[in-house]
Each structure stands twice: as structure tokens, then as C-alpha cells.
CSV table of C-alpha atoms in Angstrom, one decimal:
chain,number,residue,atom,x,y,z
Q,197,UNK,CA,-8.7,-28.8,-133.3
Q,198,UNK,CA,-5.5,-29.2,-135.2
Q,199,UNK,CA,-4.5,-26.0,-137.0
Q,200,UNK,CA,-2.0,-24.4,-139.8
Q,201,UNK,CA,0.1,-22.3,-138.2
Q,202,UNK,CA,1.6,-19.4,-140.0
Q,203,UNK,CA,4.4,-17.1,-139.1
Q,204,UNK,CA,4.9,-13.5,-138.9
Q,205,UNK,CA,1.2,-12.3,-139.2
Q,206,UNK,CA,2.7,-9.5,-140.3
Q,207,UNK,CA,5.8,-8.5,-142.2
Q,208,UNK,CA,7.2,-5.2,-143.6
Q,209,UNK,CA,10.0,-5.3,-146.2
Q,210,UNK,CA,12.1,-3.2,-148.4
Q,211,UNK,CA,11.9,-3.9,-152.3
Q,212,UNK,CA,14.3,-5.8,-153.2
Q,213,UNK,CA,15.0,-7.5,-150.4
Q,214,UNK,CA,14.3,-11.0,-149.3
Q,215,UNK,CA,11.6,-12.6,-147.1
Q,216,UNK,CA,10.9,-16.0,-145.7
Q,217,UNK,CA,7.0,-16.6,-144.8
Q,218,UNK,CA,7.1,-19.4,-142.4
Q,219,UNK,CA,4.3,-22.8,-142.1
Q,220,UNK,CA,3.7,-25.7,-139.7
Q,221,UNK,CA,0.9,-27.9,-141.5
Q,222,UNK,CA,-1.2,-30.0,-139.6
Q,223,UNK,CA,1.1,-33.1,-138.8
Q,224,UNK,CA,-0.3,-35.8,-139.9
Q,225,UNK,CA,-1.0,-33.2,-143.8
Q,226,UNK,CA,1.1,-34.7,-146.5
Q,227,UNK,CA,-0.1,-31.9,-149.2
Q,228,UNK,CA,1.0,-28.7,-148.5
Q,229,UNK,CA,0.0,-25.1,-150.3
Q,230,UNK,CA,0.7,-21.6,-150.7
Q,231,UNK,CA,-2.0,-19.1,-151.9
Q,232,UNK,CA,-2.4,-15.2,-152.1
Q,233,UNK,CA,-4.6,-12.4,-151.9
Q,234,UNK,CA,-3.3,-9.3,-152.6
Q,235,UNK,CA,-5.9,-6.7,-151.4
Q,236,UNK,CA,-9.6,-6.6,-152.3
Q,237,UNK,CA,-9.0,-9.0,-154.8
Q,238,UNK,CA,-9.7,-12.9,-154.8
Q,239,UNK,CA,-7.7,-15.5,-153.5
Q,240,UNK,CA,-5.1,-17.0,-155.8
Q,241,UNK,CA,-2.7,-20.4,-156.2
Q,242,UNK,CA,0.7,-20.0,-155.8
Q,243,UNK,CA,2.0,-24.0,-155.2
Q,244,UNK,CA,1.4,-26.9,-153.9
Q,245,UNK,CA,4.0,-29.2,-152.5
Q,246,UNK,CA,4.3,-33.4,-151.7
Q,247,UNK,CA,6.5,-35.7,-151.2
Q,248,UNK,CA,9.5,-32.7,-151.0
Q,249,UNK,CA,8.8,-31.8,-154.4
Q,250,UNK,CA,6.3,-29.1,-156.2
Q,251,UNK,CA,3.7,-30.8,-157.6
Q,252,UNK,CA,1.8,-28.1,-159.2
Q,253,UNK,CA,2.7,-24.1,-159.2
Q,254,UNK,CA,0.5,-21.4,-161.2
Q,255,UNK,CA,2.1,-18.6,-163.8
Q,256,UNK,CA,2.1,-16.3,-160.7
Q,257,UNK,CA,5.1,-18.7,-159.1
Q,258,UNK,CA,8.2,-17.4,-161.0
Q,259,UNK,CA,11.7,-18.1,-160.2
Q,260,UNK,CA,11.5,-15.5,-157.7
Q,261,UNK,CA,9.4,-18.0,-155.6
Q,262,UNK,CA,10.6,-21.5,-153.8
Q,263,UNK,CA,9.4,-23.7,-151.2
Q,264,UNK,CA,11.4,-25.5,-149.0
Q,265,UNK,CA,10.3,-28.1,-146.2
Q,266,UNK,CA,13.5,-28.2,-144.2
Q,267,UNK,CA,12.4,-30.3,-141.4
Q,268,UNK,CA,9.5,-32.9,-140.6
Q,269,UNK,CA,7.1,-29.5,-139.7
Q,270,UNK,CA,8.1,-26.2,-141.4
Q,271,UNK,CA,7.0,-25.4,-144.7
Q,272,UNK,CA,8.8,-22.1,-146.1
Q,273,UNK,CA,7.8,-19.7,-148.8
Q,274,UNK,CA,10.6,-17.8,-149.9
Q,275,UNK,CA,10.6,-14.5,-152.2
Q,276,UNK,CA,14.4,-13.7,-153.7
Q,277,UNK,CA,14.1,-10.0,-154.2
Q,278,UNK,CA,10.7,-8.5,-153.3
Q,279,UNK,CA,8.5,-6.1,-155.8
Q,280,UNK,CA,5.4,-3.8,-154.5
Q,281,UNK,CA,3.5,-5.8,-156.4
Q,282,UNK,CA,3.9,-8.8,-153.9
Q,283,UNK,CA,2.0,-7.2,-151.1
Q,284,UNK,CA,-0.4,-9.5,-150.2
Q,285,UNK,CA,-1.9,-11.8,-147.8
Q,286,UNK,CA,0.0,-15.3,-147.9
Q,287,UNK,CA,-2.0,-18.5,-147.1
Q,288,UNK,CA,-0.1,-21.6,-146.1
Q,289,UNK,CA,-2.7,-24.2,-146.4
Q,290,UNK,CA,-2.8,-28.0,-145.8
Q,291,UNK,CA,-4.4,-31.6,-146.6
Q,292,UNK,CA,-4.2,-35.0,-146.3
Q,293,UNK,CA,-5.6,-36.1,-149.7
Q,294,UNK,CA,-6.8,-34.5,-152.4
Q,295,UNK,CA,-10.5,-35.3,-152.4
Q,296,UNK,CA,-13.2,-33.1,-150.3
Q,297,UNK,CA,-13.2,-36.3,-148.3
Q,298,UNK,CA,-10.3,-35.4,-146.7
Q,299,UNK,CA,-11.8,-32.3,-145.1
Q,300,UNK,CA,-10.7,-30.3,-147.9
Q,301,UNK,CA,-8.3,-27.8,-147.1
Q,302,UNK,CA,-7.4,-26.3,-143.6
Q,303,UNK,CA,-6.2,-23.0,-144.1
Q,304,UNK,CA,-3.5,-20.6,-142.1
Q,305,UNK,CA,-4.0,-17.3,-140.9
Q,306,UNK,CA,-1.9,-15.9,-142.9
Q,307,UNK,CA,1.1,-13.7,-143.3
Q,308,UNK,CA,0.1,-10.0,-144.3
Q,309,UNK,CA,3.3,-9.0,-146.4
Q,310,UNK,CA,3.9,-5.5,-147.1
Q,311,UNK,CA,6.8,-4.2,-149.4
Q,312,UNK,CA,7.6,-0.9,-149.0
U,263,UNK,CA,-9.9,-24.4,-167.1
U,264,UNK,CA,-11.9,-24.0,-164.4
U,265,UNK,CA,-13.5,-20.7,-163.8
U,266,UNK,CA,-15.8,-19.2,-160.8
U,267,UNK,CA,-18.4,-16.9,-160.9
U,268,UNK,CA,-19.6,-14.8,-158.1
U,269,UNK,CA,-21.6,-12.2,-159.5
U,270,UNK,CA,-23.1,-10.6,-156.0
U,271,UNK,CA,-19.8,-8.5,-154.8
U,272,UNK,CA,-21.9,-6.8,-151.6
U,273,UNK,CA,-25.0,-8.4,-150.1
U,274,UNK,CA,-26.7,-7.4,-147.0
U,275,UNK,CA,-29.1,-9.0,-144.7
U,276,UNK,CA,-31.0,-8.8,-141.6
U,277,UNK,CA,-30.5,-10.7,-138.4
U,278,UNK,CA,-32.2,-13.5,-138.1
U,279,UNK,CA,-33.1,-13.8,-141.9
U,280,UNK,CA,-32.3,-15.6,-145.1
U,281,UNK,CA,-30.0,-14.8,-147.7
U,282,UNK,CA,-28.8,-16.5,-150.8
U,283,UNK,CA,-25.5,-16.5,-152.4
U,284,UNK,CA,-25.3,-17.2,-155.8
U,285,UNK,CA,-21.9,-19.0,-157.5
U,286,UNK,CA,-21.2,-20.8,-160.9
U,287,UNK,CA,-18.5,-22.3,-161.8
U,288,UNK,CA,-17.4,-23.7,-165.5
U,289,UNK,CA,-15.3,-26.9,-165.5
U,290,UNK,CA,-14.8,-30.1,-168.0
U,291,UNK,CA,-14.2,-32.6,-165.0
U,292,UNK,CA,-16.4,-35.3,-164.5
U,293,UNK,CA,-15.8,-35.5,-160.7
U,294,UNK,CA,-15.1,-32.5,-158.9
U,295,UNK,CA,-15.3,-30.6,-155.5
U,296,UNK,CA,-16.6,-27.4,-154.6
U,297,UNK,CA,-16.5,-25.5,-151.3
U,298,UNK,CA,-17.8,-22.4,-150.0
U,299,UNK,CA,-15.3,-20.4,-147.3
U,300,UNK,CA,-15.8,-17.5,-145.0
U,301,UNK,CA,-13.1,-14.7,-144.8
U,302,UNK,CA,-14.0,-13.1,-141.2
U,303,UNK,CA,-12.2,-9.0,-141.3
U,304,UNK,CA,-9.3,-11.2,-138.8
U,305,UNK,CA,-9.0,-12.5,-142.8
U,306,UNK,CA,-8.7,-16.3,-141.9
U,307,UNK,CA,-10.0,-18.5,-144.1
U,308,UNK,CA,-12.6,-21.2,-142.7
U,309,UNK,CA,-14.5,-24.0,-144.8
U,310,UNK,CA,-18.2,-23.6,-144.5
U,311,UNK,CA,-19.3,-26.1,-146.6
U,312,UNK,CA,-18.1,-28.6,-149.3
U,313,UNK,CA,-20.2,-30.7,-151.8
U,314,UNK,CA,-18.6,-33.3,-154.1
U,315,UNK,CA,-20.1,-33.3,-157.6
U,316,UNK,CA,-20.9,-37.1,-158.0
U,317,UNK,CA,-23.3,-36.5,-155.2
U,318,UNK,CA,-27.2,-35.7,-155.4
U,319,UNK,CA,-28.3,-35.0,-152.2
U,320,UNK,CA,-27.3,-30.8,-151.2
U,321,UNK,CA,-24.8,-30.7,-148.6
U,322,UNK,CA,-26.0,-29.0,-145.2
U,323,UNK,CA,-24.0,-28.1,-142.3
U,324,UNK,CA,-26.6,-26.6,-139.6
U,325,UNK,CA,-27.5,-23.0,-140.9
U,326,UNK,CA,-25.8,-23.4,-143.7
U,327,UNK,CA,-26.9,-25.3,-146.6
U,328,UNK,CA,-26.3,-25.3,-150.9
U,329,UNK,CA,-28.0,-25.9,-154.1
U,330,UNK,CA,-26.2,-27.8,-156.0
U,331,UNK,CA,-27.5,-27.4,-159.8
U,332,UNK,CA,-25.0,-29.6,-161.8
U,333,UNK,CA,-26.8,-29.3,-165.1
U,334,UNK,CA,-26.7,-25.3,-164.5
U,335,UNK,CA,-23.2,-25.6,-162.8
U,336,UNK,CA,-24.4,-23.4,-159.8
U,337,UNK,CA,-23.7,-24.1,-156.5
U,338,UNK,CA,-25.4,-21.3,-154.3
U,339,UNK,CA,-25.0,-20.8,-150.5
U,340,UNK,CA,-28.6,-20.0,-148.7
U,341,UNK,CA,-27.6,-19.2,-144.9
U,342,UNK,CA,-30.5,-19.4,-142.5
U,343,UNK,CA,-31.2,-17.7,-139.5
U,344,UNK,CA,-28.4,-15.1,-140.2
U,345,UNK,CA,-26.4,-13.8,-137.4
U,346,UNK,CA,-24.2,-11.1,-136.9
U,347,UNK,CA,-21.2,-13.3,-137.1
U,348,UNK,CA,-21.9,-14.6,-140.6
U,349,UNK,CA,-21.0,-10.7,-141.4
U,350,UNK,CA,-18.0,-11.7,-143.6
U,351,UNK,CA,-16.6,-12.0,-147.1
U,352,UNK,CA,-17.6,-15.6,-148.8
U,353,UNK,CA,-15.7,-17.2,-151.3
U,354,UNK,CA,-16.6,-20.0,-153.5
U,355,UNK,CA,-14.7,-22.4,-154.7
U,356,UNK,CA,-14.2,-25.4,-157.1
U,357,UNK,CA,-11.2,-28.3,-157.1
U,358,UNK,CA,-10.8,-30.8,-159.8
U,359,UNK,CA,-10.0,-34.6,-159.4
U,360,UNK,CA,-7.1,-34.8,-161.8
U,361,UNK,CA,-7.0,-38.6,-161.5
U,362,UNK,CA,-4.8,-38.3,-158.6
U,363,UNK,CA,-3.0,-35.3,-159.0
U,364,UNK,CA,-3.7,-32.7,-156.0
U,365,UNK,CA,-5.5,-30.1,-158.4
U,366,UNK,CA,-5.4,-26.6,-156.5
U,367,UNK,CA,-8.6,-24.3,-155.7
U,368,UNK,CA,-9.8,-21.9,-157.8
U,369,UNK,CA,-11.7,-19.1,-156.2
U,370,UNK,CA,-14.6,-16.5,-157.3
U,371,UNK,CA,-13.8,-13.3,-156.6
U,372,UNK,CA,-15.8,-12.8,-153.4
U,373,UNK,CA,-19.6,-11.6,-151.8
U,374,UNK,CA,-19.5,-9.3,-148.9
U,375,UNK,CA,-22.1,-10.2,-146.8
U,376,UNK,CA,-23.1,-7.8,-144.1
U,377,UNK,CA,-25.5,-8.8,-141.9
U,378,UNK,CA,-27.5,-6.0,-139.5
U,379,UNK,CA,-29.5,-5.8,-136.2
């Protein structure tokens, strides 16, 4: 079965510094998300991406966030200058519409980020 | 805006049992989507189930099935038969159709669900 791949699992950073969290959505996926989790807490939006543009972002998305698809398969979550407060499980997450129809969404495993 | 409610944060069950979880969600859509996932501790998150609102009939996928009360705006999750690989967190979830605009899911804050031999 096709799957979100997501890359590091894991990733420890300084504060302050920058960090790329890495997604290959399902191939023939043409909407493409970010969510997070920070720890015990529930799962929030971050952004959601077609046609090589944002379509929709939540407050949490400030200009320290972008996404970037730089090829036909990577999808890219990138974070200027890291706080503690951005620990947090990051979930790339893909569909092919918008409706339920479409199988909803299929989620990555996510990338565990830990500033330090 | 949407909201969801899951007002159960630890639930525990036995093998082989039933148990209910219990969601509502608050939305001024006239179509819309909602979804239950499972968040194993390996913290993936995988679609259980998935009911679209213009639809009567409860949506079942082998043990797992949902009562869809539209009126009430509760969508509960009753998993039958429980084994100890449903032990997980469940999250529910609702998605609007913003006339063709991706909407984005909005989550309820969780139920631990343990389930014991």
C-alpha cells in the first residue's frame, strides 16, 4: 500500500537554529499537509499546499514556517530559527481530493523534533 | 469554526469486549466529513473510519463501526470484539467542504483507550 514517507523520525536541534523536516506524498497526492502535535496534546494544522502554492495555513504558521516542493516528490517543512516551544511531532500528510471520497488523508510517520 | 469534543480522555476495556467512544463536534457546514484515527505508542496516525455527513446509513469497517447522530452532532466510535492492539490513543476528527477549497482537519483532543487481557 502506497505510503507518506517522512524523514528524520527523529531530530534534535539547537534553538535558534534551522531545520528542514523532509516529505514524499503518495505520487499520484496533489494536496499536501503539515500538522503537529506537540506532546500529550492534540493534533494541530499547520498548512496545506496545491498546485505549488499554500492554500490554507492556521495562526500557528508564522513567518518562521515555509514549505517548499522543490521537485515532483519532496515536500519540505522548513523552521528559520527554532524556539522550545516547537518540539513536537510533525505530520506530513497527503490526498488526492478534498472529499472523504478520496480516502481522506494518508498520514506520515512523523518527524519527532526536539529543540534543545 | 469547527470544534471537536472528546470528553473521555482514558478509557479502558477488556479483551474481547465492547467499548464506546463518545465525540461531538460543532460545525455550520451543510456537508461535511468526519473521521476517527488511531495513534498506536509508534505515534502514526492511521484512519479507522470516515463517515460523510450527507449520508444516513453509519459507516462500518469490520470491528469498527459509528453512530452518526447529525441532529445531536455526535459521532461515536463503538469498537467490537476489542483486542489488544486497538490499545491506542483515538482521535476524532471533522473536515468541512468549503465548496472546493481543501478545508484542513480539526481534531478533539484525544481518548486513551487501553485495552486488558
Amino acid at each position: 500500500e502506497p505510503e507518506v514517507t517522512q524523514t528524520p523520525s527523529h531530530q534534535v536541534t539547537q534553538m535558534g537554529q534551522e531545520v528542514i523536516l523532509r516529505c514524499v506524498p503518495i505520487s499520484n497526492h496533489l494536496y499536501f499537509y503539515w500538522y503537529r502535535q506537540i506532546l500529550g496534546q492534540k493534533v494541530e494544522f499547520l498548512v496545506s499546499f496545491y498546485n505549488n502554492e499554500i492554500s490554507e495555513k492556521s495562526e500557528i504558521f508564522d513567518d518562521q514556517f515555509s514549505v517548499e516542493r522543490p521537485d515532483g516528490s519532496n515536500f519540505t517543512l522548513k523552521i528559520r530559527s527554532t524556539k522550545l516551544e516547537d518540539s513536537a511531532m510533525y505530520f506530513c500528510a497527503s490526498s488526492t481530493g478534498t472529499g472523504a471520497s478520496s480516502g481522506g488523508y494518508t498520514f506520515g510517520s512523523g518527524t519527532r523534533l526536539t529543540v534543545v | 469554526a469547527q470544534t471537536v469534543t472528546q470528553s473521555q480522555p482514558e478509557m479502558s476495556v477488556q479483551e474481547a469486549e465492547t467499548v464506546t467512544l463518545s465525540c461531538t463536534y460543532d460545525t455550520s457546514e451543510n456537508n461535511y466529513y468526519l473521521f476517527w484515527y488511531k495513534q498506536p505508542p509508534s505515534r502514526q496516525m492511521i484512519l479507522v473510519i470516515r463517515q460523510e455527513a450527507y449520508k444516513q446509513q453509519n459507516a462500518t469497517e469490520n470491528r469498527f463501526s459509528v453512530n452518526f447522530q447529525k441532529a445531536a452532532k455526535s459521532f461515536s466510535l463503538k469498537i467490537s470484539d476489542s483486542q489488544l492492539g486497538d490499545t491506542a490513543m483515538y482521535f476524532c476528527a471533522s473536515k468541512g467542504n468549503y465548496g472546493g477549497s481543501q478545508g484542513n482537519l480539526i481534531f478533539g483532543k484525544g481518548t486513551k483507550l487501553s485495552v486488558k487481557p
